[in-house]
Coordinates of C-alpha atoms in Angstrom, one line a residue:
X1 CA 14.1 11.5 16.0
X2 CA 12.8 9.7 12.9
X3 CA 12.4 13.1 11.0
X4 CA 16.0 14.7 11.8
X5 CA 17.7 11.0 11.0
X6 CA 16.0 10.9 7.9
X7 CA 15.9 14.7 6.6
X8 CA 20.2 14.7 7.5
X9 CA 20.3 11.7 5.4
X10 CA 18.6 13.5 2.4
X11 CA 20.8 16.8 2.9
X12 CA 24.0 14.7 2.5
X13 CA 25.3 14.7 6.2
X14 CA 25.8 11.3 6.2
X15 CA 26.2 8.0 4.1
X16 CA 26.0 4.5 4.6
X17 CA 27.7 1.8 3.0
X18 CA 24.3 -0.8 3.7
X19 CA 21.2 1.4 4.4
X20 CA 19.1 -1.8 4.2
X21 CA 21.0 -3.6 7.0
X22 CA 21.8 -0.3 9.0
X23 CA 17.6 0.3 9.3
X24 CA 17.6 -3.6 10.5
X25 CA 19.7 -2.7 13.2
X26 CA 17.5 0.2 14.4
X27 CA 14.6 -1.9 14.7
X28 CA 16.1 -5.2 15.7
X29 CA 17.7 -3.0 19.0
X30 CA 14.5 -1.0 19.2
X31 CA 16.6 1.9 18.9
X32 CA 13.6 3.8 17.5
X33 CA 11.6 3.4 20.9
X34 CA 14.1 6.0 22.2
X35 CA 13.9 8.9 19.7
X36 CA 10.5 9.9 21.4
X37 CA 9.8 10.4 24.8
X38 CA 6.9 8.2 25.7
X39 CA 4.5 11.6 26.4
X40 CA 5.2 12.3 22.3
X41 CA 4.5 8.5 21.6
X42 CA 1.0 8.6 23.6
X43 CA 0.0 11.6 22.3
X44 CA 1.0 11.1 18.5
X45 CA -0.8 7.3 18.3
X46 CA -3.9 9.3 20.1
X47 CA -4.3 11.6 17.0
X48 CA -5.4 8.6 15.1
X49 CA -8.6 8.6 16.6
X50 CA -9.3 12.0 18.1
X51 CA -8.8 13.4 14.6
X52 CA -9.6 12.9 10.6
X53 CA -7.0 13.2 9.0
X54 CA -8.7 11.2 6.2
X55 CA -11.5 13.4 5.1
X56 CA -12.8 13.7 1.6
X57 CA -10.6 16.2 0.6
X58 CA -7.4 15.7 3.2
X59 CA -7.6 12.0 1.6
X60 CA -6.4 13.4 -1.7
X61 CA -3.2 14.8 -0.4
X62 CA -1.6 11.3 -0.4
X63 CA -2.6 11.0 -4.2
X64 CA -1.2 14.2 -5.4
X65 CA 2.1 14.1 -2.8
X66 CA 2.9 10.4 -3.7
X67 CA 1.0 8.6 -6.4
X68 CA 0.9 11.6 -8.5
X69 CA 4.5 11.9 -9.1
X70 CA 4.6 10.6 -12.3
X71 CA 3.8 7.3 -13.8
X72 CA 7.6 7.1 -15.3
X73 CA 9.1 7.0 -12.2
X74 CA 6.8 3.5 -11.4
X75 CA 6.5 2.0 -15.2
X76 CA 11.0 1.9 -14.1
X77 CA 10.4 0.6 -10.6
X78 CA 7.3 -1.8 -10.7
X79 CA 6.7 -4.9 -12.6
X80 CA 5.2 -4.5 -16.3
X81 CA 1.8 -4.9 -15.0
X82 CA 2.2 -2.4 -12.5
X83 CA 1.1 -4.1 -9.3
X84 CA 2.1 -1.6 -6.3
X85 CA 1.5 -4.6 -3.5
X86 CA 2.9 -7.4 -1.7
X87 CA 4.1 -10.1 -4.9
X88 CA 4.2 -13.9 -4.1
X89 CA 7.3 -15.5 -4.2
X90 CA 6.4 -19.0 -3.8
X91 CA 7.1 -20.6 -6.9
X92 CA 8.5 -17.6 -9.0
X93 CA 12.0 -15.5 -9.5
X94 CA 11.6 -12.7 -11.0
X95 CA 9.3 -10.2 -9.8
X96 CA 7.2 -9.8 -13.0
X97 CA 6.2 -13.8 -12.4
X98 CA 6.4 -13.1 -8.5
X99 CA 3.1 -10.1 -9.4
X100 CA 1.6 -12.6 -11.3
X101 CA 1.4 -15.1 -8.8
X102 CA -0.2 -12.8 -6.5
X103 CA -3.0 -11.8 -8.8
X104 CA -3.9 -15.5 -9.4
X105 CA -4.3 -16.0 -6.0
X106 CA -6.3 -12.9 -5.2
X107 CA -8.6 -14.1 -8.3
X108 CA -8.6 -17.6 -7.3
X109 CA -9.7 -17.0 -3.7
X110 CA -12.1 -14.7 -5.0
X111 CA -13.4 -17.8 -6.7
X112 CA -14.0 -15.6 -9.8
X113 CA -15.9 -16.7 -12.5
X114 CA -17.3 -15.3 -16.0
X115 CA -20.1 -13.0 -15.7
X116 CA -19.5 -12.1 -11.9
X117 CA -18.9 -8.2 -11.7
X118 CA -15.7 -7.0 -9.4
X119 CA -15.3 -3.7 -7.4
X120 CA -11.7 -3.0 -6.9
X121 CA -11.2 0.2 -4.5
X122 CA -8.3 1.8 -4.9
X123 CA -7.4 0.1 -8.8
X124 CA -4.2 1.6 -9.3
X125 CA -2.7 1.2 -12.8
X126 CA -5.7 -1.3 -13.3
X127 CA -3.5 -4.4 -12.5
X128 CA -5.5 -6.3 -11.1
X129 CA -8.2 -5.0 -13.5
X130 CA -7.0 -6.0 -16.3
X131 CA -6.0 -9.5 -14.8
X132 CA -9.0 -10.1 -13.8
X133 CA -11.7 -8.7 -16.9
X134 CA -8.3 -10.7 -19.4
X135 CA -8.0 -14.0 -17.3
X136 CA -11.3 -14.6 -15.6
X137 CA -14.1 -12.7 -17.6
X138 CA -15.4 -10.8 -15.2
X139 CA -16.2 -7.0 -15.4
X140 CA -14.7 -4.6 -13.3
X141 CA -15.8 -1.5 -11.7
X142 CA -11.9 0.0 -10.3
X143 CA -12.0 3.6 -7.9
X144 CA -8.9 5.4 -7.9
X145 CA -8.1 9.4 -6.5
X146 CA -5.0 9.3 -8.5
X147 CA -5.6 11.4 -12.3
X148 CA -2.4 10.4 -12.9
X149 CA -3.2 6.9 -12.3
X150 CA -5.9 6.8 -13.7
X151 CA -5.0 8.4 -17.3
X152 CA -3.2 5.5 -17.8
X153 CA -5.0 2.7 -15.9
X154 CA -7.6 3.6 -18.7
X155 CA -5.6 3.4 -21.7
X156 CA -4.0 0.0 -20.3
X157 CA -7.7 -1.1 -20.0
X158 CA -9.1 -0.1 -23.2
X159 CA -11.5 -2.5 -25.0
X160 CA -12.2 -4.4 -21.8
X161 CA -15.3 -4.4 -19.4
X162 CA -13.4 -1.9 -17.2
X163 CA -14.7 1.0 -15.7
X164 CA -12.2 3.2 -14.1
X165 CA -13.8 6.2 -12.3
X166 CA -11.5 9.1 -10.1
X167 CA -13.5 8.1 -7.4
X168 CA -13.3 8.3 -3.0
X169 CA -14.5 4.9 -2.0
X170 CA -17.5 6.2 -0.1
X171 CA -19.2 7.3 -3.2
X172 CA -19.5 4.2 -5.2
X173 CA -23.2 2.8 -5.8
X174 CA -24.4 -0.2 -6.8
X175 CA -23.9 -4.2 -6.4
X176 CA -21.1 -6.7 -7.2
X177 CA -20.3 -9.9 -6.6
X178 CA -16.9 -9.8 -5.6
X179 CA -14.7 -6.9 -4.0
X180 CA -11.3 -6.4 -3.9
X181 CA -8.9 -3.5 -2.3
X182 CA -5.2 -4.1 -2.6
X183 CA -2.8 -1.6 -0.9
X184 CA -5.1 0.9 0.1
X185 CA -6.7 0.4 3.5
X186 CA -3.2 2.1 4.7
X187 CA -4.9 5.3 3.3
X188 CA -8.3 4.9 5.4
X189 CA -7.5 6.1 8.6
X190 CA -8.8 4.6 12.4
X191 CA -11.7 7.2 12.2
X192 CA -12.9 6.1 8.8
X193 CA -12.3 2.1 9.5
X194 CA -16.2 1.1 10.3
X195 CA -17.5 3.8 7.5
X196 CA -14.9 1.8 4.7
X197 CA -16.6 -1.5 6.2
X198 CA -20.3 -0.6 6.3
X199 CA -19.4 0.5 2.7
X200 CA -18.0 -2.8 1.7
X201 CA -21.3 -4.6 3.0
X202 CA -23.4 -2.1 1.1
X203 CA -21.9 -2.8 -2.1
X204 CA -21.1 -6.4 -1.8
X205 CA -24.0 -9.2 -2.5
X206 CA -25.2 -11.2 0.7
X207 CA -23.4 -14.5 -1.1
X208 CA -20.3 -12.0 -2.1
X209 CA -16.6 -12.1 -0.9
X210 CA -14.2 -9.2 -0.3
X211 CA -10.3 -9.6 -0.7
X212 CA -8.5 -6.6 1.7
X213 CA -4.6 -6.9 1.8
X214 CA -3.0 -4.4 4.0
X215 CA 0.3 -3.6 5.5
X216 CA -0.4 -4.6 9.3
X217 CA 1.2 -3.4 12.3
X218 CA 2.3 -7.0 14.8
X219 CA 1.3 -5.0 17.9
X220 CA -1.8 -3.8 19.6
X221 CA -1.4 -0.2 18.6
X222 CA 1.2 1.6 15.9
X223 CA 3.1 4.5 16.1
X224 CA 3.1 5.6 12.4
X225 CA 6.9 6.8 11.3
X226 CA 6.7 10.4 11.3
X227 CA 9.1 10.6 8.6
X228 CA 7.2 8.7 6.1
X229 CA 3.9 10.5 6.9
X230 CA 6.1 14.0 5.8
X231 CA 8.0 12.7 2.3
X232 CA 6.0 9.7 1.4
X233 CA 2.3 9.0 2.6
X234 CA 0.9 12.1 4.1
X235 CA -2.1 11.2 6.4
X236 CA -1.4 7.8 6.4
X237 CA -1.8 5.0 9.2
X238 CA -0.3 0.8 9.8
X239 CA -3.7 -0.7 11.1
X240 CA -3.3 -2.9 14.2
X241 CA -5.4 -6.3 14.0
X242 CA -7.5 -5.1 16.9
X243 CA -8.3 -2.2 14.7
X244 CA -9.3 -4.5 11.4
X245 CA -11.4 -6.9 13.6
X246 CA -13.3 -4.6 15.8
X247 CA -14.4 -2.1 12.8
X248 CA -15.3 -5.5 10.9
X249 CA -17.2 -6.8 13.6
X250 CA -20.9 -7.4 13.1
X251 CA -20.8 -6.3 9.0
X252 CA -18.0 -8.9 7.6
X253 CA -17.2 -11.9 8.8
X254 CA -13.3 -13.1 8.4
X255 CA -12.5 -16.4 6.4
X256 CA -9.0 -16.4 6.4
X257 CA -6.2 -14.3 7.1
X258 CA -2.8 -14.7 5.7
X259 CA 0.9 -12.4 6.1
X260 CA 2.9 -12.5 3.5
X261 CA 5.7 -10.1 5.1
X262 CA 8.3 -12.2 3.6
X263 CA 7.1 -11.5 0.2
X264 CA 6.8 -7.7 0.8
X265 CA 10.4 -7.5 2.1
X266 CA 11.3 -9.5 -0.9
X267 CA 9.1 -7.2 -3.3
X268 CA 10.6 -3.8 -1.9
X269 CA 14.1 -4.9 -2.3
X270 CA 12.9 -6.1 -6.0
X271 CA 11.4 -2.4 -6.4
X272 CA 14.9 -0.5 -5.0
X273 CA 17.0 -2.6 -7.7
X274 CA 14.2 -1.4 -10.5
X275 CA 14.7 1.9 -9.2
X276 CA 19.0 2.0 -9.4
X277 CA 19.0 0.8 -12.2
X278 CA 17.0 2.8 -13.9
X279 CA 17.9 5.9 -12.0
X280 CA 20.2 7.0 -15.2
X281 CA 17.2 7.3 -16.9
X282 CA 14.9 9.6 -14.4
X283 CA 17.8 11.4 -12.8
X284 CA 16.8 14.0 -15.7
X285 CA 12.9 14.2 -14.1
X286 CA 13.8 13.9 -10.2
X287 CA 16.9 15.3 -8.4
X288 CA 19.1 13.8 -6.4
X289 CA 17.4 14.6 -2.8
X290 CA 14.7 12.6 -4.4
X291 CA 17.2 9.8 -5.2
X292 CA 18.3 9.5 -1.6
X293 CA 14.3 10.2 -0.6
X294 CA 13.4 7.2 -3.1
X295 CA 16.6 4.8 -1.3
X296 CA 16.1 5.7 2.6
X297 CA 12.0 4.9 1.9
X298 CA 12.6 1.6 -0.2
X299 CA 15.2 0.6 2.1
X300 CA 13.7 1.4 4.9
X301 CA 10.4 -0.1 4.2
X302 CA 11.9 -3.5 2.8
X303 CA 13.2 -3.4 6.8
X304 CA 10.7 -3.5 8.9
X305 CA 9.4 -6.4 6.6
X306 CA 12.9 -8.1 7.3
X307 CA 12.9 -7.6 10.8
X308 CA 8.8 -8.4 11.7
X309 CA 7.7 -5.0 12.5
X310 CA 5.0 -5.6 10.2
X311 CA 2.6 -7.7 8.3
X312 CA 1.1 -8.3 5.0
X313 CA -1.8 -9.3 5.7
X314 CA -4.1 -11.0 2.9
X315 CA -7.5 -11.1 4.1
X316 CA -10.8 -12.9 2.9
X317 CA -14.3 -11.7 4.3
X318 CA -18.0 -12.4 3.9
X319 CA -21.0 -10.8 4.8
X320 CA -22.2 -11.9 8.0

């Protein structure tokens, strides 16, 4: 199935002129539906919420097998601000305005304004960080369980009312007026969905709003790729909307909900050029099973974008 098609292409026993349009293909003939007898299928999207897999500690496995791996390898592939999420294409062209668009509109929907004091769970780089405390003078308290992230969200954030912490989500304390979390609910897990909303309620102010964006899976329940849960994002999981709504219910409220799957197909494929064309200069830190790793994942990812398999969903809640 999705492991032996992958794992064949990283051992060199095939190539492909168009990977990109070859993984549209797949999923446009729902050629994957047949890798897996529909006993493995049940069973697998069953896991989710029988067991953790996102426990304190099993959490951090994700951080050291994927965001760990070096901040060269993203400073080549991401924008200079080093935004890891959907970019907004609307009125730019090159991705480093495209990111920049984006964290406007998270800040503006936030209605952010001086004094107010941010929570971002799951800061990254400190990209939106950084935006924020520089463009809208608010302070910012940013969660990460990334050290490598982290060493250098901190020195990008230096001399600005940022505090960047090494931090699970569930252990932050205290009050703020705005919360954002960009890219990381994918991380959560279906067991830990209400815990991560009870927390948001805690933290947030009863007059508060809380951005989540999220890759979102278009049906009722999602098979996660078992491929990308080996190589990329151990312990991982694509939400469903049923899942969001029912683990919001009764804590946040939802104002709006947009998907910007367009943009994130756009974004990827943005990300993949960064990547070739920089390879020359990281082929001396990776080898090339990671350069075909890097291509099928990119690729692949920019396809199920291309081909509606799944969302980007930009969310706005309140307290209810």
């Amino acid at each position: 199935g999705s492991i032996g098609l992958g794992d064949s292409y990283l051992d060199g026993w095939w190539e492909c002129r168009d990977l990109g349009e070859f993984f549209c293909r797949i999923l446009s003939s729902g050629l994957e539906r047949y890798s897996r007898t529909r006993w493995q299928r049940v069973v697998s999207s069953t896991a989710n919420y029988v067991l953790n897999a996102q426990t304190r500690e099993r959490s951090k496995v994700v951080a050291e097998k994927h965001y760990d791996l070096g901040n060269t390898l993203y400073e080549a592939m991401l924008d200079p601000r080093l935004v890891y999420t959907t970019a907004r294409w609307h009125h730019a062209t090159t991705l480093d305005r495209a990111q920049e668009e984006k964290l406007h509109v998270v800040c503006e929907t936030l209605a952010l304004e001086p004094g107010m004091r941010l929570l971002d769970i799951g800061c990254g780089w400190g990209s939106l960080a950084k935006f924020a405390a520089t463009n809208y003078g608010v302070s910012v308290f940013g969660v990460t369980i990334s050290r490598e992230q982290l060493k250098l969200a901190r020195r990008r954030c230096e001399g600005l009312p940022i505090e960047l912490d090494l931090m699970d989500y569930r252990d932050v304390r205290g009050q703020f007026d705005r919360i954002a979390s960009l890219g990381m609910f994918e991380h959560v897990g279906v067991k830990n969905y209400r815990a991560y909303f009870e927390t948001a309620r805690r933290l947030l102010n009863s007059d508060g709003l809380f951005y989540l964006a999220t890759i979102g899976s278009l049906g009722a329940l999602h098979e996660d790729d078992p491929w990308l849960l080996k190589h990329i994002f151990p312990n991982s999981h694509i939400p469903s909307w049923k899942e969001i709504a029912e683990a919001a219910e009764g804590l946040l409220g939802i104002e709006n909900r947009e998907n910007w799957g367009d943009d994130y197909g756009r974004t990827v494929t943005a990300w993949y050029d960064n990547f070739e064309r920089h390879w020359s200069q990281l082929q001396s830190l990776y080898d090339e099973r990671f350069h075909r790793m890097w291509r099928y994942y990119l690729l692949g990812s920019a396809a199920t974008f291309r081909t509606r398999h799944t969302a980007s969903w930009q969310i706005l809640l309140a307290p209810q």
